[in-house]
Short mmCIF file of C-alpha atoms in Angstrom, two decimals:
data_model
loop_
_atom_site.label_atom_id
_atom_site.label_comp_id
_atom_site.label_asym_id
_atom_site.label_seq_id
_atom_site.Cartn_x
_atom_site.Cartn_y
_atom_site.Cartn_z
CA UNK V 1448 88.01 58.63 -92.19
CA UNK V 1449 88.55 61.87 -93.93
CA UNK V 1450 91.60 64.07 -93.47
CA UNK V 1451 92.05 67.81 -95.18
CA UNK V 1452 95.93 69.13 -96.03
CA UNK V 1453 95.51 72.82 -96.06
CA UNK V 1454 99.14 73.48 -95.81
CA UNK V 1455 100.48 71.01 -98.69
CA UNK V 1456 104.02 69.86 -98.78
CA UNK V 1457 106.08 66.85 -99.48
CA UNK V 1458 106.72 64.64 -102.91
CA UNK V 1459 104.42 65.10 -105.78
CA UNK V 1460 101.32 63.35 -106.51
CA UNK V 1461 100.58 61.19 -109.51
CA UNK V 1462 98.28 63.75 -110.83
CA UNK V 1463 100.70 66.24 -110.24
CA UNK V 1464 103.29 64.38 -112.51
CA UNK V 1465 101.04 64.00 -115.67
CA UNK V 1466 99.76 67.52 -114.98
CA UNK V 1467 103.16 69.08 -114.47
CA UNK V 1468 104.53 66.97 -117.64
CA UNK V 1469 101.77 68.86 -119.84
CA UNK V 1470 101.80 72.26 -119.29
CA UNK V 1471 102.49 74.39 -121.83
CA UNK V 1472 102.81 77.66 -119.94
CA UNK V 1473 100.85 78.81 -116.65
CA UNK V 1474 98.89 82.46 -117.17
CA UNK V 1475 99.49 84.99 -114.27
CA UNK V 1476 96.26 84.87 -111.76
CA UNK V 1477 94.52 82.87 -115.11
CA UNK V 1478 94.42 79.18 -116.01
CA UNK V 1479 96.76 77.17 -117.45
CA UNK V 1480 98.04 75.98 -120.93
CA UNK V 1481 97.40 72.08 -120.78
CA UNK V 1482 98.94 70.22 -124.10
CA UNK V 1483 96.69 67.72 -124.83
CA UNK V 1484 97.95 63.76 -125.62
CA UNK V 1485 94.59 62.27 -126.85
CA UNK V 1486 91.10 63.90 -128.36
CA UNK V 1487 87.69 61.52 -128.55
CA UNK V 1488 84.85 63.24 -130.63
CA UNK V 1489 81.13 61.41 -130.01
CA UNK V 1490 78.42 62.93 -132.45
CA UNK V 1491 76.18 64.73 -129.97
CA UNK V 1492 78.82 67.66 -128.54
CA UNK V 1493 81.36 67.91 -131.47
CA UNK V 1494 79.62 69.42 -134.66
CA UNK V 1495 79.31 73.31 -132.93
CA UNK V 1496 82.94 72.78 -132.64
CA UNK V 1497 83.86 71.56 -136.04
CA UNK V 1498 81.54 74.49 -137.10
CA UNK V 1499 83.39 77.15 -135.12
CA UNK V 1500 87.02 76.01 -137.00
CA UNK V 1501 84.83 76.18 -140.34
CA UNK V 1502 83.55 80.12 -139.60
CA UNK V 1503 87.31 81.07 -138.56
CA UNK V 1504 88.91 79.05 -140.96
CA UNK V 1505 90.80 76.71 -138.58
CA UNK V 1506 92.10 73.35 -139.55
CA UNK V 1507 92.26 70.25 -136.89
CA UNK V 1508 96.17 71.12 -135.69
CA UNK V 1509 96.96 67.24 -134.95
CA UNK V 1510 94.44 65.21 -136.42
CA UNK V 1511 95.98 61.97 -135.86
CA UNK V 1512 96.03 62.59 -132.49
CA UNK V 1513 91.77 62.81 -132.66
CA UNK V 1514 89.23 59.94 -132.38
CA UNK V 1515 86.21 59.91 -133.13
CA UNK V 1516 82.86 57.63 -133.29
CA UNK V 1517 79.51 57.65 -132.94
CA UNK V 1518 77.89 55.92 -130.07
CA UNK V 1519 74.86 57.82 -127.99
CA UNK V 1520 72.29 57.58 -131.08
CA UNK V 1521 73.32 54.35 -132.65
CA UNK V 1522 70.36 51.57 -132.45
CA UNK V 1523 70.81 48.39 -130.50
CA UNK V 1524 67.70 46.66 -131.68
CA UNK V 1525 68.32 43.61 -133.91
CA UNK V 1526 65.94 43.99 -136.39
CA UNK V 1527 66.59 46.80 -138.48
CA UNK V 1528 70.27 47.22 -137.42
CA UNK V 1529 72.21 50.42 -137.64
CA UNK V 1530 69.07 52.26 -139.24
CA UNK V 1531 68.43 55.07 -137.25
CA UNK V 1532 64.88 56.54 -137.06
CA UNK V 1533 65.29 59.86 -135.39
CA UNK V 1534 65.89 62.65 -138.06
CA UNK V 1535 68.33 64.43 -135.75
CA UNK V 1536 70.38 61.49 -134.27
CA UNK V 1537 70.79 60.84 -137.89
CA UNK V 1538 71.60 64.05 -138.56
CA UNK V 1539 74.08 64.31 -136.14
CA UNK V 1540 75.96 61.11 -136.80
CA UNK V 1541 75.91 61.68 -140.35
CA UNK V 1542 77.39 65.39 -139.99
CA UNK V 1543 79.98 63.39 -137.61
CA UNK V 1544 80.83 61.82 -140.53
CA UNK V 1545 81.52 64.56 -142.86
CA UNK V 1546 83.53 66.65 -140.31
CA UNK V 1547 85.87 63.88 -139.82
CA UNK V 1548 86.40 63.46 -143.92
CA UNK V 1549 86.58 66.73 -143.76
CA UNK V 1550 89.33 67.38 -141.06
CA UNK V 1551 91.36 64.54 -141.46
CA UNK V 1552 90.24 62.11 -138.47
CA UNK V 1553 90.02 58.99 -138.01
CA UNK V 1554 86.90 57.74 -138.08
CA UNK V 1555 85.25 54.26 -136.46
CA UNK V 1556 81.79 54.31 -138.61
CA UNK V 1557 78.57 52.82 -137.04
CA UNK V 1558 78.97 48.96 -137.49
CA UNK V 1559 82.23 48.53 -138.16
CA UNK V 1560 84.36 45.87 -135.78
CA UNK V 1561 86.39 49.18 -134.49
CA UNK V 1562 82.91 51.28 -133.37
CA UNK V 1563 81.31 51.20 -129.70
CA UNK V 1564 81.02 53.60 -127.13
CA UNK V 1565 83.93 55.64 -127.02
CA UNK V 1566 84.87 55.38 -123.36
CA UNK V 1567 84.90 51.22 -124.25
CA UNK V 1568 86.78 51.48 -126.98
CA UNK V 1569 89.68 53.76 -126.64
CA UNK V 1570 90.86 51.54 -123.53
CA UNK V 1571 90.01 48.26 -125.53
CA UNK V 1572 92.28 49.61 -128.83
CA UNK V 1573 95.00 51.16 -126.47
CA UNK V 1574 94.10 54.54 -127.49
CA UNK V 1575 94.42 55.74 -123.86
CA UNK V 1576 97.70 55.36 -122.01
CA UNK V 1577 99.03 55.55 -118.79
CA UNK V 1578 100.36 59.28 -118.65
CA UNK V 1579 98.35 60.68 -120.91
CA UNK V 1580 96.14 64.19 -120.95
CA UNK V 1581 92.67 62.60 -122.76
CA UNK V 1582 89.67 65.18 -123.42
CA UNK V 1583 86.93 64.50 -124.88
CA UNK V 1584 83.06 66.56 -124.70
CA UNK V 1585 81.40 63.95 -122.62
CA UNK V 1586 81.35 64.01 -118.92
CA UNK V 1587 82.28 60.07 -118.62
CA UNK V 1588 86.01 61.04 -120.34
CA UNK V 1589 86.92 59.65 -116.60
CA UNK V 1590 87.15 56.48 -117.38
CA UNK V 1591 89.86 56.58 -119.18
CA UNK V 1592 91.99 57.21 -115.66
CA UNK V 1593 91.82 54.15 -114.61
CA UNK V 1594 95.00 53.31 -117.12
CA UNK V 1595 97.13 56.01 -114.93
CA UNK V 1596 95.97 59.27 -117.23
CA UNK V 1597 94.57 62.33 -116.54
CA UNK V 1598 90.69 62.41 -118.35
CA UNK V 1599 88.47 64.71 -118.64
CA UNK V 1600 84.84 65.89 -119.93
CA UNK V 1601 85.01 68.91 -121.29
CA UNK V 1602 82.71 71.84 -122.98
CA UNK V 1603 81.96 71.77 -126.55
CA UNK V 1604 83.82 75.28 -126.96
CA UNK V 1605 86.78 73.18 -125.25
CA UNK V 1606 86.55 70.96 -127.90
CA UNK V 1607 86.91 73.60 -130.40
CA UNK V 1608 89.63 74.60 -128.75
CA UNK V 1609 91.50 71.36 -128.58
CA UNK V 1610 91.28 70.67 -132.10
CA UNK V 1611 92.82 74.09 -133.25
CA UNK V 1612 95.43 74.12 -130.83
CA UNK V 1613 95.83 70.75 -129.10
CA UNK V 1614 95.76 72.53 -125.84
CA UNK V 1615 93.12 73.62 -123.35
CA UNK V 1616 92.85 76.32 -120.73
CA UNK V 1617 92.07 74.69 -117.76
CA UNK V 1618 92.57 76.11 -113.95
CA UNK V 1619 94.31 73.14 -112.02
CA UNK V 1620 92.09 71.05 -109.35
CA UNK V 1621 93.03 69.94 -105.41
CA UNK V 1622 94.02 66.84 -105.23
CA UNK V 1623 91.95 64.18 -103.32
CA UNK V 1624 93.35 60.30 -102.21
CA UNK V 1625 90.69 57.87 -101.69
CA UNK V 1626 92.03 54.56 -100.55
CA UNK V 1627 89.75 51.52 -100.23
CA UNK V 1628 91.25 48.91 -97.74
CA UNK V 1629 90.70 45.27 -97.39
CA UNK V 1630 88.94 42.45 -99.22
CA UNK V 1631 85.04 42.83 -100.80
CA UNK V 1632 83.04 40.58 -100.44
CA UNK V 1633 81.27 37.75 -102.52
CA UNK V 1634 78.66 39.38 -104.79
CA UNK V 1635 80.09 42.70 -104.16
CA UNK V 1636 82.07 44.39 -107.59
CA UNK V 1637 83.92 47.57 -108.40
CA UNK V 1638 80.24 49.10 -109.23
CA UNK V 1639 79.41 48.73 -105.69
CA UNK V 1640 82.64 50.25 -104.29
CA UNK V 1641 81.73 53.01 -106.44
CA UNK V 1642 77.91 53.33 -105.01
CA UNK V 1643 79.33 53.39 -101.69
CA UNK V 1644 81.54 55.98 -102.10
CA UNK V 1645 79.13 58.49 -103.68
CA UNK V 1646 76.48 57.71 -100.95
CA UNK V 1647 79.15 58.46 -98.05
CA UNK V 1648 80.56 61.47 -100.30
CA UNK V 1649 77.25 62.61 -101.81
CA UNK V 1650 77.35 63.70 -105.65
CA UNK V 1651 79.11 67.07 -104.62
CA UNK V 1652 81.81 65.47 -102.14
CA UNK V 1653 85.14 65.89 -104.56
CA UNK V 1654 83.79 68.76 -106.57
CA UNK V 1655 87.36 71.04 -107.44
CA UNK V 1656 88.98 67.72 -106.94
CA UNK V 1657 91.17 65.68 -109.19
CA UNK V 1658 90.68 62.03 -107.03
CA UNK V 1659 93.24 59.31 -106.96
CA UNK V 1660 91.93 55.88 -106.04
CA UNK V 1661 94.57 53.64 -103.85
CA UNK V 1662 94.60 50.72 -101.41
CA UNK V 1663 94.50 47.05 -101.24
CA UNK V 1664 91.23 46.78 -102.82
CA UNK V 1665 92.41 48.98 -105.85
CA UNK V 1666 95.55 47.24 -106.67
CA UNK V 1667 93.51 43.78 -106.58
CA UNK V 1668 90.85 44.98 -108.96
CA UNK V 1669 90.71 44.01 -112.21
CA UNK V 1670 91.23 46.80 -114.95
CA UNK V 1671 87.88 46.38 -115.90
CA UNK V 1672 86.76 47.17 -112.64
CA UNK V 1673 89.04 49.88 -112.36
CA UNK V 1674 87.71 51.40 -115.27
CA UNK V 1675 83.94 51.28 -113.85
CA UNK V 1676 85.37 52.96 -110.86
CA UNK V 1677 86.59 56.06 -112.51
CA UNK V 1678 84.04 56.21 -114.88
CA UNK V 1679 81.42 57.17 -111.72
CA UNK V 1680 83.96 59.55 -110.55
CA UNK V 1681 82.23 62.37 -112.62
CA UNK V 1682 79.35 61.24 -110.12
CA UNK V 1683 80.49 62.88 -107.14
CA UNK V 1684 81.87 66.40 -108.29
CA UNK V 1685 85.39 64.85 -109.74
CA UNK V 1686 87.00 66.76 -112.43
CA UNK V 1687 89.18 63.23 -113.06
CA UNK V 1688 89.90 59.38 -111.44
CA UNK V 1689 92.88 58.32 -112.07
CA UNK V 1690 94.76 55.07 -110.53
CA UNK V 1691 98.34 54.35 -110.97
CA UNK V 1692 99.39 51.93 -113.42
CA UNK V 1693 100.60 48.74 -112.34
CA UNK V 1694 101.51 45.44 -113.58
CA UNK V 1695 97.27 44.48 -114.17
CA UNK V 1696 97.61 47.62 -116.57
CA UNK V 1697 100.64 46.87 -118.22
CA UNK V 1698 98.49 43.29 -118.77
CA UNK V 1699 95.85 44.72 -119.84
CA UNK V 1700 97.46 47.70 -122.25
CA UNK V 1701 100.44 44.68 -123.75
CA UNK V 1702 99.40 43.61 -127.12
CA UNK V 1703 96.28 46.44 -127.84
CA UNK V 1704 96.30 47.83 -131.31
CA UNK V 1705 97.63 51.16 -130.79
CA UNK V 1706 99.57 50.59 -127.87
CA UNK V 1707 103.48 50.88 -128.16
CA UNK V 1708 105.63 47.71 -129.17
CA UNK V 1709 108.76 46.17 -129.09
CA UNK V 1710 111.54 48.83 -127.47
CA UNK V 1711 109.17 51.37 -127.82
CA UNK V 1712 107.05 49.42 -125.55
CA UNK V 1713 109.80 48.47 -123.03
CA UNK V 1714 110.33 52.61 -122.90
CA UNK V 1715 107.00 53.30 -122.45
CA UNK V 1716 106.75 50.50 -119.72
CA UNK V 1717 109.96 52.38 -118.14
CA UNK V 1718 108.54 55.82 -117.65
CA UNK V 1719 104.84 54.38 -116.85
CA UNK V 1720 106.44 52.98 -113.62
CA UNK V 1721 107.25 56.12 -112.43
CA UNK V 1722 103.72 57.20 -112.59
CA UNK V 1723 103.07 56.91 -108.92
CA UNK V 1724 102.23 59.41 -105.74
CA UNK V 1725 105.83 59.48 -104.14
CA UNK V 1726 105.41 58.21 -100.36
CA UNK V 1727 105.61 61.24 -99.18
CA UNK V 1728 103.41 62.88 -101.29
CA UNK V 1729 100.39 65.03 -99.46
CA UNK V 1730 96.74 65.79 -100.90
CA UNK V 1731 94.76 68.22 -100.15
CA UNK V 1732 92.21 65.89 -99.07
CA UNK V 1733 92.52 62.07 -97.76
CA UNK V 1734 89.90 59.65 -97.31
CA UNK V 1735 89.93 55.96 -96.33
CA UNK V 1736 86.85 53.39 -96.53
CA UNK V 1737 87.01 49.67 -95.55
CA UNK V 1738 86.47 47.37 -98.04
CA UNK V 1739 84.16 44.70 -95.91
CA UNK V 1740 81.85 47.78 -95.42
CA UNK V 1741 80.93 47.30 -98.84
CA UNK V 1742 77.97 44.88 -99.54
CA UNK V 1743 76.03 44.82 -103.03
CA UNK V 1744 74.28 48.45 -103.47
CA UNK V 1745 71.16 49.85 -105.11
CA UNK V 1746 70.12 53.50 -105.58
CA UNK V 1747 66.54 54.42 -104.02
CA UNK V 1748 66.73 58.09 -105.44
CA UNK V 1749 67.50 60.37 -109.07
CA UNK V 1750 70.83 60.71 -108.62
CA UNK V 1751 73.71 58.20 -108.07
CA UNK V 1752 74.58 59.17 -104.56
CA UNK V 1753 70.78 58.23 -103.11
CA UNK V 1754 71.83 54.88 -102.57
CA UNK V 1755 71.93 51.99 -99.85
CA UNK V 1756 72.92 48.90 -99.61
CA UNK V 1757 70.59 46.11 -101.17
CA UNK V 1758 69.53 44.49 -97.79
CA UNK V 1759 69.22 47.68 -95.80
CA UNK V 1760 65.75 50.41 -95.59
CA UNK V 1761 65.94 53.98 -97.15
CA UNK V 1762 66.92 56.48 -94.31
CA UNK V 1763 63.94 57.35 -92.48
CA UNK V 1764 65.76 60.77 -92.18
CA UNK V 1765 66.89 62.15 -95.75
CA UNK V 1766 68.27 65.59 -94.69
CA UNK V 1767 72.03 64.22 -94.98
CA UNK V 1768 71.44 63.30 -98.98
CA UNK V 1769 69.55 66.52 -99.49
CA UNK V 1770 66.63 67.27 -101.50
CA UNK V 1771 65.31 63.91 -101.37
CA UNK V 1772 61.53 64.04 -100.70
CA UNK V 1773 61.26 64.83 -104.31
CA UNK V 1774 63.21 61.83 -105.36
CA UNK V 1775 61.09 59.38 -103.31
CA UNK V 1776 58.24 61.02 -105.00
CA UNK V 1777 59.57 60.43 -108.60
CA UNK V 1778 60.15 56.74 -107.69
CA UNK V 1779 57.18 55.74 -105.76
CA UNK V 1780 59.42 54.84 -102.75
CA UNK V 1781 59.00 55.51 -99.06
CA UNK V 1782 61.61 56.51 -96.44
CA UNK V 1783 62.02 53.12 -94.05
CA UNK V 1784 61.04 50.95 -97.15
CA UNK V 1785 62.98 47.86 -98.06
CA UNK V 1786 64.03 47.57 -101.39
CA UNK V 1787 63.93 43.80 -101.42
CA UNK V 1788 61.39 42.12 -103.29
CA UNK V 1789 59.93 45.15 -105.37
CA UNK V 1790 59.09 43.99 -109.02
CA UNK V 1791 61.05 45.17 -111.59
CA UNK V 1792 59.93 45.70 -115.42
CA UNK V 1793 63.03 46.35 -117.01
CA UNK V 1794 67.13 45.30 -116.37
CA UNK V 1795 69.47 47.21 -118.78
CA UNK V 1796 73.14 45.73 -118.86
CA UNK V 1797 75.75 47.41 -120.53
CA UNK V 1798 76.94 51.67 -121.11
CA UNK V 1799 80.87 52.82 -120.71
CA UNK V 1800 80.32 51.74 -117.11
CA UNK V 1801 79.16 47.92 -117.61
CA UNK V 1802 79.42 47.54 -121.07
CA UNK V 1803 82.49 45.06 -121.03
CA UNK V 1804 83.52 41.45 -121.23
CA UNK V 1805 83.62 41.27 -117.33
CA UNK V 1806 80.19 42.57 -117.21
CA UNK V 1807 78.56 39.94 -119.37
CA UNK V 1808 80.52 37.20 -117.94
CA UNK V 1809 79.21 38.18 -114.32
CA UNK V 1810 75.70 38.78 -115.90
CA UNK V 1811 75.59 35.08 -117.51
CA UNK V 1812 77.36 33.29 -114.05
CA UNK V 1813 73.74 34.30 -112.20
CA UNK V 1814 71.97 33.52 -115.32
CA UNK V 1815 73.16 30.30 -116.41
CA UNK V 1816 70.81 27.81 -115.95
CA UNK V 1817 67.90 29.63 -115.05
CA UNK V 1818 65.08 31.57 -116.91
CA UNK V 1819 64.54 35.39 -117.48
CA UNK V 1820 61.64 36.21 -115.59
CA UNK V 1821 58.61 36.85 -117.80
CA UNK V 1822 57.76 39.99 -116.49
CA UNK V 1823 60.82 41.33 -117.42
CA UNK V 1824 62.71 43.26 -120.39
CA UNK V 1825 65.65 42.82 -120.85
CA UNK V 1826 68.36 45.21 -122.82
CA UNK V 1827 72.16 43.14 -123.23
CA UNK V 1828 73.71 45.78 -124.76
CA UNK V 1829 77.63 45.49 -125.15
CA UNK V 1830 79.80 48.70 -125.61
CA UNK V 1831 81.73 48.13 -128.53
CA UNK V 1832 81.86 45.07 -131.27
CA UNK V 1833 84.97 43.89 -129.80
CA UNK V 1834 83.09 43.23 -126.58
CA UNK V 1835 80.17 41.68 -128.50
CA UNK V 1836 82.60 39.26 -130.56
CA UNK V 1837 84.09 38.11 -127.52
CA UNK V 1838 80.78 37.15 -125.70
CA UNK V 1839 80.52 34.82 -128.87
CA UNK V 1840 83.68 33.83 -128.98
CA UNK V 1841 82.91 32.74 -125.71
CA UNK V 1842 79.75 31.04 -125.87
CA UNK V 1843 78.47 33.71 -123.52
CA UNK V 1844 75.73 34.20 -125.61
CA UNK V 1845 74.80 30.38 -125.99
CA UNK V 1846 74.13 30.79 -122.16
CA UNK V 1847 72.18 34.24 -122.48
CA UNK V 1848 70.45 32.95 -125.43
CA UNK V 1849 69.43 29.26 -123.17
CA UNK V 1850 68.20 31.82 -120.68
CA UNK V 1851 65.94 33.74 -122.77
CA UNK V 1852 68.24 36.38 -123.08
CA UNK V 1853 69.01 38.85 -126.50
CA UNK V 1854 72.33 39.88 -127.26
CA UNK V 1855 71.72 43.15 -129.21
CA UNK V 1856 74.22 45.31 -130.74
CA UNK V 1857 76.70 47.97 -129.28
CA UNK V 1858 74.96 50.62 -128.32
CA UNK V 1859 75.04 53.96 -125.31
CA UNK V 1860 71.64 52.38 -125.46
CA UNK V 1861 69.30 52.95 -122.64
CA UNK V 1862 71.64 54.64 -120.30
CA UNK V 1863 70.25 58.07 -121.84
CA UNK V 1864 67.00 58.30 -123.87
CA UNK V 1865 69.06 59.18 -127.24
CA UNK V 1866 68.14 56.51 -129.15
CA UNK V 1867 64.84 54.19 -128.99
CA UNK V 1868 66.08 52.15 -126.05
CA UNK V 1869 63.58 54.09 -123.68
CA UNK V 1870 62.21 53.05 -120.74
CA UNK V 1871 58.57 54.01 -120.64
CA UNK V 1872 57.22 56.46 -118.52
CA UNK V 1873 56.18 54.61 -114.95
CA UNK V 1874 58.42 51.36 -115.47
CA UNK V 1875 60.94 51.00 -113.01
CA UNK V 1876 64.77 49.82 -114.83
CA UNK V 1877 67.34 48.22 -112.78
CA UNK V 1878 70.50 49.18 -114.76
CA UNK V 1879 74.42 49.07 -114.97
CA UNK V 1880 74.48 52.46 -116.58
CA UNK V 1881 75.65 55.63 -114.38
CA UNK V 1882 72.94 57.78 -114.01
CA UNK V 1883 69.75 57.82 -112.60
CA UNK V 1884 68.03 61.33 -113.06
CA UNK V 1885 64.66 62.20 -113.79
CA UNK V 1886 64.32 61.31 -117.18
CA UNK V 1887 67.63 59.63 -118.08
CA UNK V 1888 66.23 56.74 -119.75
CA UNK V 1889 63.06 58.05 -120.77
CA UNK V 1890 59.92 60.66 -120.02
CA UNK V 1891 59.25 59.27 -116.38
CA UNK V 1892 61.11 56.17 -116.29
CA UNK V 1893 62.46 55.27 -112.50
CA UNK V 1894 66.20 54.31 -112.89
CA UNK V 1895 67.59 52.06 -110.19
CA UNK V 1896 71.23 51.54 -110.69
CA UNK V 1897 73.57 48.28 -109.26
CA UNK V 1898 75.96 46.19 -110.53
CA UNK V 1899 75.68 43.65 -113.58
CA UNK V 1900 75.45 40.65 -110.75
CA UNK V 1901 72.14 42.13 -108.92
CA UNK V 1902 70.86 43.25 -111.94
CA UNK V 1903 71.26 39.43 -113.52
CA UNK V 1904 69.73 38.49 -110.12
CA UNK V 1905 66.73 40.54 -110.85
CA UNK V 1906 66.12 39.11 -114.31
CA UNK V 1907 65.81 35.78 -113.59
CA UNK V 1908 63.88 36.42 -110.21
CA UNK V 1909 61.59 39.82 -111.79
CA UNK V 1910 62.21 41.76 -108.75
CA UNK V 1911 65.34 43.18 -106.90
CA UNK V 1912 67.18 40.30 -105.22
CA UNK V 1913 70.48 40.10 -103.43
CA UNK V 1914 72.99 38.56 -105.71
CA UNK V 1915 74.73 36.81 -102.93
CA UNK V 1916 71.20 35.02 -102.54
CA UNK V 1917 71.94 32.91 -105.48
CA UNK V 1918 74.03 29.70 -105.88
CA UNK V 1919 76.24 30.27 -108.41
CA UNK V 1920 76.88 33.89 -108.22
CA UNK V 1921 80.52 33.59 -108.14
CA UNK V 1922 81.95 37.12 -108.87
#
């Protein structure tokens, strides 16, 4: 159900609040002046803007407010850990490196307990609170919403901009509401909620859109679920995701390294309740989905919103998802086919969408007393040390390991062919990562992407299988 607001009155959104709480000055018929709470640098788009301060003779205006850490290039592989072959991923993390001794920021090097990928991290640390503006040149900066702030990916002359200034000129989005109703269903997870929506949206549906997730199903999903959620938001046109902090936030943020304490916690907790749509707040655009529509999903196309769910065929008409005879081509797939049963060659768990402790525990509740199919390889990849500690602390990786599971090291890893985690050229991946174009993971590798249960499901089984199919899938 889909309603549009063209005439827009009433109480203020939460997006509104943290938007309206951050401007620094709106420019007649021109964008506006955004102050910005929270900067994350990555190696691949920062050094251009680091370079541009250099030629003008800028420094960093806040650097304490700036993170920064490698992630997309670092190796995962075991064997010759945190050696990195490529000339230019070296390159670039190692000019990383030198811009942040340079400028003043604070740096988590490769290896070190405080690296991963960014968009695990700065949740995990308490970097990112609720209320916050967050930036950062990576299109996944969504995530970060899920805690109740406005993120955003933004363009590497952006960047250069918020590290001069600590603002950014930025035209303000409609507003979009999507509330997701009722109770999901065994084997179903926040990864599938977020399938769904991008299949009944397409990958276009909230483009000019900030989108606010609500409902039942919201406020009884774990943060780390919530944070998988708005990390796909990017996925369908959104310029952010946010959901409105609650007590499971508040749980989740009480305690994190660089999150407030003692009264300046209790203050923070104060104004972070207020970070809410008011009842009668009105969006430009309203949309409502039913939870127990929602069964486990795959994707049968190259891009996130060509997808069905597990048990059903691909549409024998494609003219609703658009440009899809192409797709089918890429992955060897046939309108009308059944997805069921198709053998698989390689399962990928982890990236800033399934690269957390939830993830692995779901992963090892299929797994657990069962073998990984031999015709299968398999990438465990968590997103940050923290993450990879605590599937040892654990014992998660006793199970993975009893299995025939690895447990590599945090990594972006094979969600993008930046490092040598690359799917080769034919083989199909089943993968928790959050795209699947053409070439994401590797010169003509076929991406199907699902959550870390069916994906578990297909490693012990070798070809797609519905997660609710096995006994003690739990989650």
């Amino acid at each position: 159900m889909s309603t549009l607001n063209p005439a827009k009155e009433g109480g203020r959104t939460l997006f509104d609040k943290i938007w309206n709480a951050h401007v620094v000055q709106d420019i007649p018929d021109g964008p506006t002046q955004l102050y910005i709470d929270r900067m994350y640098c990555h190696e691949v788009t920062s050094p251009q803007a680091f370079d541009t301060l250099r030629d003008k003779n800028i420094r960093v205006l806040r650097p304490q407010q700036v993170f920064a850490m490698p992630d997309h290039n670092i190796p995962s592989e075991l064997a010759d850990p945190l050696i990195i072959a490529d000339p230019k991923g070296r390159e670039q993390v190692e000019t990383l490196k030198r811009n942040c001794e340079e400028f003043g920021i604070t740096y988590f090097d490769m290896g070190s307990k405080d690296n991963g990928i960014i968009h695990v991290v700065g949740p995990e640390k308490g970097l990112s609170l609720p209320g916050m503006t967050i930036v950062c040149g990576d299109s996944h900066t969504s995530t970060h919403g899920a805690l109740g702030a406005l993120a955003m990916g933004i363009g590497t002359s952006e960047v250069a901009q918020v590290l001069a200034s600590q603002c950014i000129l930025q035209q303000k989005p409609k507003t979009m509401r999507i509330n997701i109703e009722g109770t999901l269903s065994r084997g179903t997870t926040a990864k599938d909620v977020a399938l769904y929506i991008m299949a009944q949206m397409t990958t276009s549906g909230a483009t000019g859109y900030a989108v606010e997730y609500a409902g039942s199903t919201i406020r009884s999903m774990s943060m780390e679920g919530r944070l998988t959620l708005s990390n796909l938001s990017i996925e369908m046109g959104s310029r952010a995701g946010i959901i409105a902090p609650d007590e499971i936030t508040l749980s989740y943020l009480r305690g994190r390294e660089f999150a407030p304490k003692g009264e300046a916690w209790d203050r923070a907790v104060t104004y972070w309740k207020t970070l809410k749509s008011d009842p009668d707040a009105v969006f430009d655009k309203e949309v409502t989905f039913r939870a127990e529509d929602i069964a486990p999903r795959i994707t049968y196309g190259t891009n996130p919103g060509e997808g069905i769910a597990i048990d059903e065929t691909i549409p024998e008409s494609l003219s609703l998802v658009g440009g899809a005879d192409d797709s089918l081509s890429y992955m060897g797939f046939s309108p009308g086919q059944c997805l069921l049963g198709t053998p698989i060659d390689y399962i990928f768990l982890g990236a800033c969408t399934n690269g957390r402790i939830e993830d692995f525990r779901a992963f090892a509740s299929v797994v657990k007393g069962r073998r990984k199919a031999p015709n299968v390889i398999a990438w465990l990849v968590p997103g940050s040390w923290a993450v990879r500690q605590q599937i040892i602390n654990e014992g998660i990786d006793k199970i993975l390991e009893q299995a025939g599971f690895e447990l590599r090291l945090p990594s972006c890893s094979a969600c993008l062919a930046m490092n040598d985690d690359k799917v080769p050229a034919g083989k199909l991946c089943l993968s928790t990562s959050n795209r699947n174009f053409i070439g994401r993971q590797g010169p003509g590798a076929r991406t199907i992407l699902a959550s870390p249960l069916t994906v578990a499901a297909a490693a012990v089984t070798g070809v797609i299988t519905d997660p609710r199919t096995l006994v003690n899938c739990e989650l």
